[in-house]
Coordinates of N, CA and C in Angstrom, one line a residue:
X1 N 115.2 57.5 43.5 CA 114.8 58.6 43.0 C 116.1 59.5 43.5
X2 N 116.7 60.8 42.6 CA 117.8 61.6 43.2 C 117.2 62.8 43.7
X3 N 118.0 63.0 44.6 CA 117.7 64.4 45.4 C 118.8 65.4 44.7
X4 N 118.1 66.5 44.4 CA 118.4 67.8 43.5 C 118.9 69.0 45.0
X5 N 119.1 68.5 45.8 CA 119.6 69.5 47.1 C 120.8 69.6 47.2
X6 N 121.7 70.7 47.0 CA 122.7 70.5 47.4 C 123.1 71.3 49.0
X7 N 123.4 69.9 49.8 CA 123.3 70.7 51.7 C 124.8 70.5 51.9
X8 N 125.2 71.9 52.2 CA 126.8 71.7 53.1 C 126.8 71.0 54.6
X9 N 127.5 70.3 54.5 CA 127.4 69.4 55.7 C 128.0 70.5 57.1
X10 N 128.4 71.6 56.6 CA 128.7 72.5 57.5 C 127.8 73.4 58.0
X11 N 126.6 73.2 57.6 CA 125.5 74.4 57.9 C 124.5 73.7 59.1
X12 N 124.4 74.1 60.2 CA 123.5 73.6 61.0 C 122.8 74.8 61.8
X13 N 121.7 74.4 62.4 CA 121.1 75.3 62.9 C 121.4 75.7 64.2
X14 N 120.5 76.0 65.3 CA 120.9 76.4 66.8 C 120.8 75.4 67.6
X15 N 121.6 74.9 68.3 CA 121.6 73.7 69.4 C 120.5 74.0 70.2
X16 N 119.8 73.0 70.8 CA 118.8 73.2 71.9 C 119.7 73.8 73.3
X17 N 120.9 73.8 73.6 CA 121.2 74.7 74.5 C 121.6 76.3 74.0
X18 N 121.8 76.4 72.9 CA 121.5 77.9 72.6 C 120.3 78.7 72.5
X19 N 119.4 77.9 72.1 CA 118.1 78.3 72.4 C 117.7 78.5 73.9
X20 N 117.7 77.7 74.8 CA 117.5 77.4 76.1 C 118.3 78.7 76.8
X21 N 119.4 79.0 76.5 CA 120.5 80.0 76.8 C 119.7 81.4 76.6
X22 N 119.2 81.6 75.3 CA 118.5 82.9 75.1 C 117.6 83.2 75.6
X23 N 116.5 82.0 75.9 CA 115.4 82.1 76.5 C 115.4 82.7 78.0
X24 N 116.7 82.0 78.4 CA 116.6 82.3 80.0 C 117.1 83.7 80.1
X25 N 118.1 84.2 79.3 CA 118.5 85.7 79.1 C 117.3 86.4 79.2
X26 N 116.6 86.4 77.9 CA 115.1 87.2 77.7 C 114.3 87.1 79.1
X27 N 114.1 85.8 79.7 CA 113.3 86.0 80.8 C 114.1 86.8 81.9
X28 N 115.3 87.0 81.9 CA 116.0 87.9 83.0 C 115.7 89.4 82.8
X29 N 115.7 89.5 81.5 CA 116.0 91.0 80.9 C 114.4 91.6 80.9
X30 N 113.8 90.9 80.5 CA 112.3 91.1 80.2 C 111.6 91.9 81.4
X31 N 111.7 91.7 82.7 CA 111.2 92.1 84.0 C 111.7 93.6 83.8
X32 N 113.2 93.6 84.0 CA 113.9 94.9 84.0 C 113.5 96.1 82.9
X33 N 113.3 95.6 81.6 CA 113.0 96.6 80.8 C 111.8 97.2 81.1
X34 N 110.7 96.1 81.4 CA 109.4 96.6 81.2 C 109.1 97.5 82.7
X35 N 109.6 97.3 83.9 CA 109.8 97.8 85.0 C 110.4 99.3 84.7
X36 N 111.5 99.6 83.8 CA 111.9 100.9 84.0 C 111.1 101.6 82.9
X37 N 110.2 101.2 82.2 CA 109.5 102.2 81.1 C 107.9 102.3 81.4
X38 N 107.6 101.8 82.7 CA 106.1 101.5 83.2 C 105.9 102.9 83.9
X39 N 104.7 103.1 84.3 CA 104.5 104.2 85.2 C 104.5 103.6 86.6
X40 N 105.2 104.1 87.8 CA 105.5 103.6 88.9 C 104.5 104.0 90.0
X41 N 103.1 103.3 90.2 CA 102.1 103.8 90.8 C 102.0 103.2 92.2
X42 N 103.3 102.4 92.4 CA 102.9 101.4 93.4 C 102.6 102.0 95.0
X43 N 103.2 103.1 95.0 CA 103.0 103.8 96.3 C 101.7 104.1 96.6
X44 N 100.9 104.5 95.2 CA 99.6 105.0 95.3 C 98.8 103.7 95.6
X45 N 99.1 102.5 95.1 CA 98.1 101.4 95.3 C 98.3 101.0 96.8
X46 N 99.6 100.9 97.2 CA 99.9 100.6 98.6 C 98.8 101.4 99.4
X47 N 99.0 103.0 99.1 CA 98.1 103.3 100.5 C 96.4 103.6 100.2
X48 N 96.1 103.0 98.7 CA 94.8 102.7 98.5 C 94.4 101.4 99.4
X49 N 95.5 100.5 99.3 CA 94.9 99.3 100.1 C 95.2 99.3 101.6
X50 N 95.9 100.6 102.0 CA 95.9 100.6 103.5 C 94.4 101.4 103.7
X51 N 94.2 102.6 103.4 CA 92.8 103.4 103.8 C 91.4 102.3 103.4
X52 N 91.7 101.3 102.6 CA 90.7 100.5 102.3 C 90.4 99.4 103.4
X53 N 91.7 98.9 104.1 CA 91.7 98.2 105.2 C 91.2 98.8 106.1
X54 N 91.8 99.9 106.5 CA 91.2 101.1 107.6 C 89.7 101.1 107.7
X55 N 89.4 101.5 106.3 CA 87.9 101.8 106.3 C 87.0 100.2 106.6
X56 N 87.5 99.0 106.1 CA 87.0 97.7 106.6 C 86.9 97.7 108.1
X57 N 88.0 98.2 108.5 CA 88.5 97.7 110.1 C 87.2 98.8 110.8
X58 N 87.2 99.9 110.5 CA 85.9 100.7 111.2 C 84.4 100.3 111.1
X59 N 84.4 99.2 109.8 CA 83.2 98.8 109.4 C 82.8 97.6 110.4
X60 N 84.0 96.9 110.1 CA 83.7 95.7 111.2 C 83.6 96.1 112.6
X61 N 84.2 96.8 113.5 CA 84.2 97.3 114.5 C 82.6 97.9 114.6
X62 N 82.1 98.5 113.8 CA 80.8 99.3 113.8 C 79.5 98.0 113.7
X63 N 79.7 97.0 113.1 CA 79.0 96.0 112.8 C 79.0 95.0 114.3
X64 N 80.0 95.1 114.9 CA 80.3 94.5 116.0 C 80.2 95.0 117.3
X65 N 79.8 96.5 117.2 CA 79.3 97.2 118.6 C 78.3 97.6 118.9
X66 N 77.8 97.8 119.9 CA 76.5 98.6 120.1 C 76.4 99.9 119.6
X67 N 74.9 100.3 119.4 CA 74.8 101.8 119.0 C 74.8 102.4 120.2
X68 N 74.9 103.8 120.3 CA 74.8 104.8 121.5 C 73.4 104.7 122.0
X69 N 73.2 105.2 123.0 CA 71.9 105.5 123.8 C 70.9 106.0 122.8
X70 N 71.3 106.9 121.7 CA 70.3 107.6 121.3 C 70.2 106.8 119.9
X71 N 70.9 105.9 119.6 CA 70.7 105.1 118.3 C 71.7 105.4 116.9
X72 N 72.7 106.4 117.5 CA 73.8 106.9 116.5 C 74.8 105.8 116.4
X73 N 75.5 105.9 115.3 CA 76.8 104.8 115.2 C 78.1 105.6 116.1
X74 N 78.6 104.4 116.2 CA 79.8 104.7 117.2 C 81.1 105.0 116.4
X75 N 81.1 104.4 115.3 CA 82.5 104.3 114.7 C 82.5 105.3 113.4
X76 N 83.7 106.0 113.2 CA 83.6 107.1 111.8 C 85.0 107.3 111.7
X77 N 85.4 107.4 110.6 CA 86.5 107.8 109.9 C 86.6 109.0 109.5
X78 N 87.6 109.9 109.9 CA 87.4 111.5 109.7 C 88.5 111.9 108.6
X79 N 88.4 112.2 107.7 CA 89.0 112.9 106.6 C 89.3 114.2 106.8
X80 N 90.4 114.6 107.7 CA 90.1 116.1 108.1 C 91.0 117.1 106.7
X81 N 92.1 116.6 106.3 CA 92.7 117.0 105.2 C 93.2 116.4 103.8
X82 N 93.9 116.9 103.2 CA 94.6 115.8 102.1 C 95.6 115.2 102.1
X83 N 96.2 115.2 103.5 CA 97.4 114.3 103.9 C 97.1 113.2 105.1
X84 N 96.0 113.6 106.0 CA 95.7 112.5 107.3 C 94.1 112.4 107.2
X85 N 94.0 110.9 108.0 CA 92.7 110.9 108.3 C 92.5 110.2 109.5
X86 N 91.8 110.2 110.6 CA 91.8 109.5 111.9 C 90.4 108.8 111.8
X87 N 90.7 107.8 112.8 CA 89.7 106.7 113.5 C 89.0 107.3 114.7
X88 N 87.7 107.4 114.7 CA 87.1 107.7 116.2 C 86.1 107.1 116.6
X89 N 86.2 106.3 117.7 CA 84.8 106.0 118.7 C 84.3 106.9 119.3
X90 N 82.7 106.9 119.2 CA 82.0 107.8 120.3 C 81.6 107.1 121.1
X91 N 81.6 107.5 122.6 CA 81.2 106.7 124.0 C 79.6 107.0 123.7
X92 N 79.1 106.9 125.0 CA 77.9 106.8 125.5 C 77.3 108.1 125.6
X93 N 78.3 109.2 125.8 CA 77.5 110.8 125.8 C 78.0 111.2 124.6
X94 N 78.1 110.6 123.6 CA 78.6 111.1 122.1 C 80.1 111.3 121.7
X95 N 81.0 111.5 123.2 CA 82.0 112.4 122.6 C 83.1 111.3 121.9
X96 N 83.9 111.9 121.0 CA 84.7 111.3 120.0 C 85.7 110.9 120.7
X97 N 86.3 109.5 120.6 CA 87.6 109.2 121.2 C 88.3 108.5 120.2
X98 N 89.7 109.0 120.0 CA 90.5 108.8 118.6 C 91.2 107.0 119.1
X99 N 91.0 106.3 118.0 CA 90.9 104.8 118.4 C 92.1 104.5 117.6
X100 N 93.2 103.7 117.9 CA 94.4 103.1 117.1 C 94.0 102.5 115.9
X101 N 94.8 102.7 114.9 CA 94.2 102.1 113.3 C 95.5 101.0 113.4
X102 N 95.0 99.8 113.0 CA 95.7 98.8 112.7 C 96.6 98.8 111.9
X103 N 97.8 98.3 111.9 CA 99.0 98.4 111.1 C 99.9 99.5 111.1
X104 N 99.4 100.5 112.1 CA 100.1 101.8 112.0 C 101.6 101.7 113.0
X105 N 102.5 102.1 112.5 CA 104.1 102.1 113.4 C 104.2 103.3 113.5
X106 N 104.7 103.6 114.7 CA 104.2 103.5 116.0 C 102.7 103.6 115.8
X107 N 102.1 102.9 116.9 CA 100.6 102.7 117.1 C 99.9 104.2 117.1
X108 N 99.1 104.3 116.1 CA 98.4 105.9 116.0 C 97.1 105.7 115.7
X109 N 96.3 106.8 115.9 CA 95.0 106.6 115.7 C 94.7 107.5 114.2
X110 N 95.9 108.1 114.0 CA 95.9 109.2 112.5 C 96.9 108.6 111.5
X111 N 96.3 108.3 110.2 CA 97.3 107.7 109.0 C 97.6 109.3 108.2
X112 N 99.2 109.2 108.0 CA 99.4 110.1 107.1 C 100.0 109.8 105.5
X113 N 99.8 110.4 104.7 CA 99.9 109.9 103.3 C 101.4 110.4 103.0
X114 N 102.2 109.6 102.4 CA 103.6 110.0 102.3 C 103.8 111.2 101.1
X115 N 104.9 111.8 101.0 CA 105.0 113.0 100.2 C 104.4 112.7 98.7
X116 N 103.6 113.2 97.9 CA 103.1 113.3 96.6 C 102.1 112.6 96.5
X117 N 101.7 112.0 97.6 CA 100.1 111.4 97.5 C 99.0 112.0 98.7
X118 N 98.0 112.4 97.9 CA 96.9 113.4 98.4 C 95.4 112.7 97.9
X119 N 94.7 112.8 99.2 CA 93.0 112.9 98.9 C 92.5 113.9 98.3
X120 N 92.2 113.9 97.0 CA 91.8 115.2 96.2 C 90.3 115.2 96.4
X121 N 89.5 114.0 96.8 CA 88.0 114.2 96.6 C 87.4 113.4 97.9
X122 N 86.8 114.3 99.0 CA 86.6 113.3 99.8 C 87.0 114.4 101.1
X123 N 87.6 115.4 101.0 CA 88.4 116.2 102.2 C 87.3 116.7 103.0
X124 N 87.1 116.4 104.0 CA 86.1 117.0 105.2 C 85.1 115.9 105.4
X125 N 85.5 114.9 104.8 CA 84.1 113.7 104.9 C 84.5 112.9 106.1
X126 N 83.3 112.8 106.8 CA 83.2 111.7 108.2 C 82.6 110.6 107.6
X127 N 83.4 109.3 107.3 CA 82.7 108.0 107.1 C 82.2 107.4 108.6
X128 N 81.0 107.7 108.6 CA 80.5 106.9 109.4 C 79.4 105.5 109.2
X129 N 80.2 104.7 110.0 CA 79.3 103.2 109.4 C 78.3 102.9 110.7
X130 N 77.1 102.4 110.4 CA 76.0 102.2 111.2 C 76.2 100.6 111.6
X131 N 75.5 100.1 112.5 CA 75.3 98.4 112.8 C 75.4 97.6 111.7
X132 N 74.7 97.8 110.5 CA 74.8 97.1 109.4 C 76.1 97.1 108.4
X133 N 76.8 98.0 109.3 CA 78.2 98.7 108.2 C 78.1 99.2 107.1
X134 N 76.9 99.7 106.9 CA 76.5 100.5 105.7 C 77.1 102.1 106.4
X135 N 77.2 102.8 105.3 CA 77.3 104.6 105.3 C 76.3 105.3 105.2
X136 N 75.2 104.9 105.2 CA 74.0 105.3 105.0 C 73.7 105.2 103.8
X137 N 72.5 106.2 103.3 CA 71.9 106.4 102.1 C 72.8 107.1 100.9
X138 N 73.9 107.2 100.8 CA 74.7 107.8 100.1 C 75.7 107.0 99.3
X139 N 76.5 106.9 98.6 CA 77.5 106.5 98.4 C 78.8 107.1 98.4
X140 N 79.9 107.0 99.4 CA 80.9 107.8 99.5 C 81.9 107.6 98.6
X141 N 82.5 108.7 98.1 CA 83.4 108.4 97.2 C 84.8 109.3 97.4
X142 N 86.0 108.6 97.6 CA 87.3 109.0 97.9 C 88.2 108.8 97.0
X143 N 89.1 109.7 96.5 CA 90.0 109.7 95.2 C 91.2 110.3 95.9
X144 N 92.0 109.3 95.7 CA 93.7 109.3 95.9 C 94.4 109.8 94.9
X145 N 95.5 110.6 94.7 CA 96.4 111.1 93.7 C 97.8 111.3 93.8
X146 N 98.4 110.9 92.8 CA 99.7 111.1 92.7 C 100.2 111.4 91.4
X147 N 100.6 112.9 91.4 CA 100.7 113.4 90.3 C 99.5 113.2 89.3
X148 N 99.8 112.6 88.1 CA 98.6 112.7 87.2 C 97.9 111.3 87.6
X149 N 98.0 110.2 88.2 CA 97.4 109.4 88.5 C 96.4 109.2 89.6
X150 N 95.5 108.6 89.6 CA 94.0 108.8 90.6 C 93.7 107.3 90.7
X151 N 93.3 107.1 91.9 CA 92.5 105.9 92.4 C 91.3 106.2 93.0
X152 N 90.2 105.9 93.0 CA 88.8 105.9 93.3 C 88.6 105.0 94.2
X153 N 88.3 105.3 95.6 CA 87.6 104.0 96.1 C 85.8 104.6 96.5
X154 N 85.3 103.8 96.3 CA 83.9 103.9 96.5 C 83.3 103.1 97.6
X155 N 82.4 103.5 98.5 CA 81.7 102.7 99.4 C 80.4 102.7 99.3
X156 N 80.0 101.8 98.9 CA 78.6 101.3 98.5 C 77.3 101.8 99.2
X157 N 76.7 102.9 98.9 CA 75.4 103.1 100.2 C 74.2 101.7 100.3
X158 N 74.1 101.6 101.5 CA 73.2 100.7 101.8 C 73.9 99.4 102.3
X159 N 74.8 98.7 101.2 CA 75.4 97.5 101.4 C 76.8 97.4 102.5
X160 N 77.3 99.0 102.2 CA 79.1 99.4 102.7 C 79.8 98.7 101.8
X161 N 79.4 98.0 100.6 CA 80.8 97.4 100.1 C 81.8 98.0 99.4
X162 N 83.2 98.0 99.8 CA 84.3 98.7 99.5 C 84.7 97.7 98.7
X163 N 84.8 97.6 97.3 CA 85.6 96.7 96.4 C 87.2 96.9 96.2

């Protein structure tokens, strides 16, 4: 059977090397392009992780510590204003003593948020953990914001779960 195809010998497709080179270039350039056009909320996510770790630290300390003589919890995290929070431990007479937060450099009992990041919901709250790691009978809601981006931290009542 005769073929009716006019094939030009000089017409060829892409070589495998050319395709691989194009794919490598796309793999290099795509993350750069995506990063430039996405919202940059890395600082806010980092600060959310830091406050969660500090809340969990206070929770673990509360579960491992004894109650005060009057059965009141010892460990609390006070959010005094939109820019800072402080960790306290109450002694046997109920006096609050500031306690160093883990990971703070230099060691400090107060954490300050960088410029542009604020606590918008939960200012004036004192998060107190009992010996079961629970904040009590109500959920505790804290909201961090950076310009229009918001992150909410919820400490679940009765269980103390911090997602």
